[in-house]
């Protein structure tokens, strides 16, 4: 298997200085934008287009299909994070056997985690029952180079538990708040901090929680301004929302630093 390129820019830079020939670069690019496995067409180019790589969604796939798709991504000419989500034990075992080196977060597995990024992200879950969604979010953020702090079991039924950690929510770049039941926690945290909040309703709850729909509607109706709400149990989507936001901020900051005179004028 050929070694993947860390990024497309490096490939173009090495062509520009003559380290590789245009024909060699063309051979690399020929394997883009997607790979056809017969049963799946895997999108190598998405990482270049959006800065977010295509994920492998476990449900509905056989263990062998999961393993083959991951192998296809890992053989891409462009090195990107690879994430297997919502996988069962057999899918995880098959994927790791064919593709060693994955880091397991319960039902999510990550390969090729990106270099560490500077943005500080906190994941807050209301209850222990929300941890599977929190772990999916944590795994996906880790794949994109973030090292999120996870705060668990601070739901509003015991508000004193949240107030103890309130200081940890102040000087951060983004907060993912995960809650089921009536979905109140994001609104409470939204009144305590200026950080952007991505709220994730979960299907955890009794009776009229309606498998997460009550929490979803509660979050959408929140009186705390500016809360972004994901779909039910979508920890993966919340992590991607944070990655999109943080990546643009980092890019703009890097551009300012590049063109700012050393004397600050």
mmCIF file of C-alpha atoms in Angstrom:
data_model
loop_
_atom_site.group_PDB
_atom_site.id
_atom_site.type_symbol
_atom_site.label_atom_id
_atom_site.label_comp_id
_atom_site.label_asym_id
_atom_site.label_seq_id
_atom_site.Cartn_x
_atom_site.Cartn_y
_atom_site.Cartn_z
ATOM 1 C CA UNK A 1 0.000 0.000 0.000
ATOM 2 C CA UNK A 2 1.360 3.416 -0.958
ATOM 3 C CA UNK A 3 1.933 6.022 1.712
ATOM 4 C CA UNK A 4 -0.815 8.679 1.715
ATOM 5 C CA UNK A 5 0.001 12.362 1.357
ATOM 6 C CA UNK A 6 -0.586 14.461 4.480
ATOM 7 C CA UNK A 7 -2.468 17.025 2.376
ATOM 8 C CA UNK A 8 -3.020 18.170 -1.188
ATOM 9 C CA UNK A 9 -1.051 21.387 -0.695
ATOM 10 C CA UNK A 10 2.130 19.442 0.107
ATOM 11 C CA UNK A 11 1.702 17.440 -3.081
ATOM 12 C CA UNK A 12 1.415 20.638 -5.155
ATOM 13 C CA UNK A 13 4.361 22.272 -3.379
ATOM 14 C CA UNK A 14 6.594 19.284 -4.120
ATOM 15 C CA UNK A 15 5.602 19.434 -7.794
ATOM 16 C CA UNK A 16 6.404 23.169 -7.811
ATOM 17 C CA UNK A 17 9.959 22.655 -6.505
ATOM 18 C CA UNK A 18 10.602 19.618 -8.696
ATOM 19 C CA UNK A 19 10.719 16.953 -5.974
ATOM 20 C CA UNK A 20 8.144 14.895 -7.870
ATOM 21 C CA UNK A 21 7.081 15.000 -11.505
ATOM 22 C CA UNK A 22 3.676 16.076 -12.806
ATOM 23 C CA UNK A 23 3.123 12.486 -13.962
ATOM 24 C CA UNK A 24 3.707 11.210 -10.434
ATOM 25 C CA UNK A 25 1.289 13.794 -9.064
ATOM 26 C CA UNK A 26 -1.252 12.811 -11.685
ATOM 27 C CA UNK A 27 -0.950 9.195 -10.554
ATOM 28 C CA UNK A 28 -1.785 10.288 -7.005
ATOM 29 C CA UNK A 29 -4.729 12.437 -8.099
ATOM 30 C CA UNK A 30 -6.078 9.706 -10.370
ATOM 31 C CA UNK A 31 -7.249 7.905 -7.248
ATOM 32 C CA UNK A 32 -9.410 10.907 -6.374
ATOM 33 C CA UNK A 33 -12.167 11.946 -5.922
ATOM 34 C CA UNK A 34 -13.683 8.600 -4.878
ATOM 35 C CA UNK A 35 -12.875 4.917 -4.671
ATOM 36 C CA UNK A 36 -15.283 2.353 -6.081
ATOM 37 C CA UNK A 37 -15.398 -0.831 -3.968
ATOM 38 C CA UNK A 38 -18.309 -2.314 -5.889
ATOM 39 C CA UNK A 39 -20.716 -2.128 -2.947
ATOM 40 C CA UNK A 40 -19.659 1.389 -1.883
ATOM 41 C CA UNK A 41 -18.145 4.525 -3.421
ATOM 42 C CA UNK A 42 -16.014 6.173 -0.776
ATOM 43 C CA UNK A 43 -15.551 9.922 -0.967
ATOM 44 C CA UNK A 44 -11.826 10.706 -0.644
ATOM 45 C CA UNK A 45 -12.376 14.220 -1.936
ATOM 46 C CA UNK A 46 -14.717 15.351 0.854
ATOM 47 C CA UNK A 47 -11.749 16.066 3.127
ATOM 48 C CA UNK A 48 -10.370 18.465 0.508
ATOM 49 C CA UNK A 49 -13.732 20.097 -0.255
ATOM 50 C CA UNK A 50 -15.040 20.611 3.267
ATOM 51 C CA UNK A 51 -12.280 19.840 5.772
ATOM 52 C CA UNK A 52 -14.489 17.019 7.102
ATOM 53 C CA UNK A 53 -13.878 13.447 6.036
ATOM 54 C CA UNK A 54 -16.647 11.003 5.168
ATOM 55 C CA UNK A 55 -17.473 8.743 8.129
ATOM 56 C CA UNK A 56 -18.315 5.047 8.056
ATOM 57 C CA UNK A 57 -21.793 4.519 9.537
ATOM 58 C CA UNK A 58 -21.967 1.006 10.965
ATOM 59 C CA UNK A 59 -25.690 0.083 10.954
ATOM 60 C CA UNK A 60 -26.754 -1.801 7.834
ATOM 61 C CA UNK A 61 -23.226 -2.869 6.923
ATOM 62 C CA UNK A 62 -21.598 -6.257 7.417
ATOM 63 C CA UNK A 63 -18.364 -6.458 9.452
ATOM 64 C CA UNK A 64 -16.429 -7.233 6.249
ATOM 65 C CA UNK A 65 -17.908 -4.223 4.496
ATOM 66 C CA UNK A 66 -16.905 -1.950 7.376
ATOM 67 C CA UNK A 67 -13.364 -3.327 7.302
ATOM 68 C CA UNK A 68 -13.085 -2.911 3.516
ATOM 69 C CA UNK A 69 -14.399 0.651 3.499
ATOM 70 C CA UNK A 70 -11.983 1.680 6.242
ATOM 71 C CA UNK A 71 -9.110 0.043 4.383
ATOM 72 C CA UNK A 72 -10.134 2.033 1.327
ATOM 73 C CA UNK A 73 -10.033 5.288 3.236
ATOM 74 C CA UNK A 74 -6.686 4.461 4.817
ATOM 75 C CA UNK A 75 -5.211 3.805 1.367
ATOM 76 C CA UNK A 76 -6.349 7.207 0.099
ATOM 77 C CA UNK A 77 -3.666 9.366 -1.536
ATOM 78 C CA UNK A 78 -4.675 12.140 0.866
ATOM 79 C CA UNK A 79 -4.282 11.422 4.568
ATOM 80 C CA UNK A 80 -7.485 12.212 6.466
ATOM 81 C CA UNK A 81 -9.101 11.064 9.713
ATOM 82 C CA UNK A 82 -11.182 7.886 9.471
ATOM 83 C CA UNK A 83 -14.159 7.417 11.795
ATOM 84 C CA UNK A 84 -16.352 4.330 12.202
ATOM 85 C CA UNK A 85 -19.563 5.229 14.049
ATOM 86 C CA UNK A 86 -22.423 3.280 15.669
ATOM 87 C CA UNK A 87 -20.538 0.011 15.209
ATOM 88 C CA UNK A 88 -21.372 -3.238 16.995
ATOM 89 C CA UNK A 89 -18.765 -5.550 18.527
ATOM 90 C CA UNK A 90 -18.376 -7.682 15.392
ATOM 91 C CA UNK A 91 -17.920 -4.641 13.166
ATOM 92 C CA UNK A 92 -15.340 -3.144 15.519
ATOM 93 C CA UNK A 93 -13.432 -6.446 15.722
ATOM 94 C CA UNK A 94 -13.375 -6.917 11.937
ATOM 95 C CA UNK A 95 -12.344 -3.320 11.306
ATOM 96 C CA UNK A 96 -9.471 -3.472 13.790
ATOM 97 C CA UNK A 97 -8.267 -6.869 12.573
ATOM 98 C CA UNK A 98 -7.932 -5.578 9.003
ATOM 99 C CA UNK A 99 -6.852 -2.079 10.002
ATOM 100 C CA UNK A 100 -4.768 -2.087 13.209
ATOM 101 C CA UNK A 101 -4.132 1.084 15.147
ATOM 102 C CA UNK A 102 -7.685 2.334 15.606
ATOM 103 C CA UNK A 103 -8.611 3.994 18.884
ATOM 104 C CA UNK A 104 -11.869 2.689 20.319
ATOM 105 C CA UNK A 105 -14.457 4.911 22.033
ATOM 106 C CA UNK A 106 -17.218 2.422 22.848
ATOM 107 C CA UNK A 107 -19.089 2.080 19.515
ATOM 108 C CA UNK A 108 -16.879 4.590 17.655
ATOM 109 C CA UNK A 109 -13.376 3.894 16.325
ATOM 110 C CA UNK A 110 -10.862 6.467 15.037
ATOM 111 C CA UNK A 111 -7.850 6.055 12.751
ATOM 112 C CA UNK A 112 -5.464 8.797 11.543
ATOM 113 C CA UNK A 113 -6.374 11.364 14.211
ATOM 114 C CA UNK A 114 -5.190 14.774 13.099
ATOM 115 C CA UNK A 115 -2.464 16.810 14.834
ATOM 116 C CA UNK A 116 -3.467 18.649 18.001
ATOM 117 C CA UNK A 117 -5.466 21.846 17.478
ATOM 118 C CA UNK A 118 -5.565 24.793 19.822
ATOM 119 C CA UNK A 119 -9.322 25.246 20.296
ATOM 120 C CA UNK A 120 -10.641 24.318 23.746
ATOM 121 C CA UNK A 121 -13.862 22.295 23.600
ATOM 122 C CA UNK A 122 -15.958 20.957 26.464
ATOM 123 C CA UNK A 123 -18.572 18.202 26.214
ATOM 124 C CA UNK A 124 -21.216 18.277 28.966
ATOM 125 C CA UNK A 125 -23.687 15.435 29.443
ATOM 126 C CA UNK A 126 -26.740 15.641 31.660
ATOM 127 C CA UNK A 127 -26.748 12.015 32.789
ATOM 128 C CA UNK A 128 -24.853 8.763 32.578
ATOM 129 C CA UNK A 129 -27.475 7.535 30.102
ATOM 130 C CA UNK A 130 -26.241 10.171 27.648
ATOM 131 C CA UNK A 131 -22.648 8.913 27.672
ATOM 132 C CA UNK A 132 -22.848 6.925 24.422
ATOM 133 C CA UNK A 133 -23.705 10.109 22.524
ATOM 134 C CA UNK A 134 -21.003 12.005 24.433
ATOM 135 C CA UNK A 135 -18.411 9.357 23.554
ATOM 136 C CA UNK A 136 -19.344 9.526 19.870
ATOM 137 C CA UNK A 137 -18.852 13.293 20.009
ATOM 138 C CA UNK A 138 -15.548 12.938 21.876
ATOM 139 C CA UNK A 139 -14.246 10.378 19.386
ATOM 140 C CA UNK A 140 -15.114 12.517 16.383
ATOM 141 C CA UNK A 141 -13.523 15.620 17.878
ATOM 142 C CA UNK A 142 -10.412 13.571 18.655
ATOM 143 C CA UNK A 143 -10.271 12.478 15.017
ATOM 144 C CA UNK A 144 -10.144 16.125 13.965
ATOM 145 C CA UNK A 145 -7.340 16.960 16.358
ATOM 146 C CA UNK A 146 -9.221 18.336 19.346
ATOM 147 C CA UNK A 147 -8.820 17.153 22.927
ATOM 148 C CA UNK A 148 -12.224 17.818 24.481
ATOM 149 C CA UNK A 149 -12.784 17.861 28.206
ATOM 150 C CA UNK A 150 -15.796 15.716 29.152
ATOM 151 C CA UNK A 151 -18.005 16.663 32.119
ATOM 152 C CA UNK A 152 -20.658 14.091 32.973
ATOM 153 C CA UNK A 153 -23.799 13.757 35.085
ATOM 154 C CA UNK A 154 -24.543 17.432 35.769
ATOM 155 C CA UNK A 155 -28.218 17.495 34.791
ATOM 156 C CA UNK A 156 -30.628 20.121 36.083
ATOM 157 C CA UNK A 157 -32.307 17.732 38.532
ATOM 158 C CA UNK A 158 -29.227 18.354 40.696
ATOM 159 C CA UNK A 159 -28.295 21.892 39.683
ATOM 160 C CA UNK A 160 -25.636 22.159 42.388
ATOM 161 C CA UNK A 161 -23.549 19.614 40.441
ATOM 162 C CA UNK A 162 -23.427 21.954 37.453
ATOM 163 C CA UNK A 163 -22.616 25.050 39.499
ATOM 164 C CA UNK A 164 -19.516 23.326 40.887
ATOM 165 C CA UNK A 165 -18.035 23.107 37.364
ATOM 166 C CA UNK A 166 -19.413 26.420 36.038
ATOM 167 C CA UNK A 167 -15.961 28.048 36.050
ATOM 168 C CA UNK A 168 -14.738 25.389 33.588
ATOM 169 C CA UNK A 169 -17.293 26.623 31.034
ATOM 170 C CA UNK A 170 -16.128 30.220 30.875
ATOM 171 C CA UNK A 171 -12.931 30.566 28.845
ATOM 172 C CA UNK A 172 -13.528 27.859 26.243
ATOM 173 C CA UNK A 173 -14.116 28.060 22.497
ATOM 174 C CA UNK A 174 -17.157 25.769 22.216
ATOM 175 C CA UNK A 175 -19.412 23.613 24.395
ATOM 176 C CA UNK A 176 -21.406 20.580 23.320
ATOM 177 C CA UNK A 177 -24.313 20.001 25.711
ATOM 178 C CA UNK A 178 -25.972 16.588 25.600
ATOM 179 C CA UNK A 179 -29.257 15.936 27.408
ATOM 180 C CA UNK A 180 -32.410 13.864 27.231
ATOM 181 C CA UNK A 181 -35.582 14.026 29.356
ATOM 182 C CA UNK A 182 -36.946 17.583 29.007
ATOM 183 C CA UNK A 183 -33.716 18.933 27.420
ATOM 184 C CA UNK A 184 -33.246 21.905 29.761
ATOM 185 C CA UNK A 185 -29.492 21.748 30.331
ATOM 186 C CA UNK A 186 -28.369 23.704 27.209
ATOM 187 C CA UNK A 187 -30.579 26.660 28.168
ATOM 188 C CA UNK A 188 -29.141 26.718 31.687
ATOM 189 C CA UNK A 189 -25.559 26.579 30.410
ATOM 190 C CA UNK A 190 -26.434 29.180 27.780
ATOM 191 C CA UNK A 191 -27.188 31.567 30.620
ATOM 192 C CA UNK A 192 -23.843 30.929 32.312
ATOM 193 C CA UNK A 193 -21.289 31.354 29.510
ATOM 194 C CA UNK A 194 -20.627 33.280 26.308
ATOM 195 C CA UNK A 195 -19.145 30.240 24.525
ATOM 196 C CA UNK A 196 -20.917 28.898 21.419
ATOM 197 C CA UNK A 197 -23.201 26.019 22.426
ATOM 198 C CA UNK A 198 -24.095 22.999 20.305
ATOM 199 C CA UNK A 199 -27.037 21.200 21.933
ATOM 200 C CA UNK A 200 -27.745 17.510 21.349
ATOM 201 C CA UNK A 201 -31.066 16.007 22.466
ATOM 202 C CA UNK A 202 -30.914 12.312 23.319
ATOM 203 C CA UNK A 203 -33.536 9.590 23.288
ATOM 204 C CA UNK A 204 -33.047 9.037 27.031
ATOM 205 C CA UNK A 205 -36.200 9.578 29.096
ATOM 206 C CA UNK A 206 -39.505 8.325 30.427
ATOM 207 C CA UNK A 207 -43.063 8.381 29.041
ATOM 208 C CA UNK A 208 -43.695 11.723 27.393
ATOM 209 C CA UNK A 209 -40.026 12.227 26.513
ATOM 210 C CA UNK A 210 -41.088 10.577 23.221
ATOM 211 C CA UNK A 211 -37.673 9.094 22.453
ATOM 212 C CA UNK A 212 -35.957 12.471 22.426
ATOM 213 C CA UNK A 213 -38.571 14.604 20.686
ATOM 214 C CA UNK A 214 -39.491 16.432 23.901
ATOM 215 C CA UNK A 215 -35.822 17.296 24.510
ATOM 216 C CA UNK A 216 -35.455 18.384 20.871
ATOM 217 C CA UNK A 217 -38.437 20.727 21.029
ATOM 218 C CA UNK A 218 -37.316 22.052 24.400
ATOM 219 C CA UNK A 219 -33.894 22.930 23.024
ATOM 220 C CA UNK A 220 -35.385 24.547 19.921
ATOM 221 C CA UNK A 221 -37.685 26.633 22.139
ATOM 222 C CA UNK A 222 -34.877 27.659 24.520
ATOM 223 C CA UNK A 223 -34.898 31.238 25.783
ATOM 224 C CA UNK A 224 -31.078 31.254 25.852
ATOM 225 C CA UNK A 225 -30.002 33.036 22.685
ATOM 226 C CA UNK A 226 -27.869 31.537 19.945
ATOM 227 C CA UNK A 227 -27.961 27.849 20.820
ATOM 228 C CA UNK A 228 -27.423 25.526 17.853
ATOM 229 C CA UNK A 229 -29.492 22.328 18.060
ATOM 230 C CA UNK A 230 -28.575 19.012 16.430
ATOM 231 C CA UNK A 231 -30.778 16.019 15.682
ATOM 232 C CA UNK A 232 -31.614 13.406 18.315
ATOM 233 C CA UNK A 233 -28.563 11.388 19.502
ATOM 234 C CA UNK A 234 -26.333 13.054 16.893
ATOM 235 C CA UNK A 235 -23.058 13.393 18.789
ATOM 236 C CA UNK A 236 -21.173 12.924 15.528
ATOM 237 C CA UNK A 237 -22.922 15.892 13.920
ATOM 238 C CA UNK A 238 -22.269 18.082 16.945
ATOM 239 C CA UNK A 239 -18.545 17.347 16.757
ATOM 240 C CA UNK A 240 -18.509 18.180 13.044
ATOM 241 C CA UNK A 241 -20.299 21.474 13.742
ATOM 242 C CA UNK A 242 -17.600 22.394 16.262
ATOM 243 C CA UNK A 243 -14.867 21.358 13.816
ATOM 244 C CA UNK A 244 -16.324 23.547 11.053
ATOM 245 C CA UNK A 245 -16.599 26.536 13.381
ATOM 246 C CA UNK A 246 -13.171 26.157 14.957
ATOM 247 C CA UNK A 247 -11.405 25.485 11.648
ATOM 248 C CA UNK A 248 -12.653 28.756 10.141
ATOM 249 C CA UNK A 249 -11.639 30.717 13.226
ATOM 250 C CA UNK A 250 -8.173 29.125 13.170
ATOM 251 C CA UNK A 251 -7.798 29.843 9.455
ATOM 252 C CA UNK A 252 -8.715 33.511 9.860
ATOM 253 C CA UNK A 253 -6.396 33.872 12.860
ATOM 254 C CA UNK A 254 -3.526 32.323 10.916
ATOM 255 C CA UNK A 255 -4.174 34.698 8.003
ATOM 256 C CA UNK A 256 -4.127 37.726 10.308
ATOM 257 C CA UNK A 257 -0.878 36.569 11.920
ATOM 258 C CA UNK A 258 0.691 36.008 8.505
ATOM 259 C CA UNK A 259 0.058 39.546 7.297
ATOM 260 C CA UNK A 260 0.291 41.460 10.601
ATOM 261 C CA UNK A 261 3.518 43.529 10.765
ATOM 262 C CA UNK A 262 5.887 42.489 13.523
ATOM 263 C CA UNK A 263 5.506 45.869 15.236
ATOM 264 C CA UNK A 264 1.724 45.363 15.382
ATOM 265 C CA UNK A 265 0.933 48.443 13.230
#
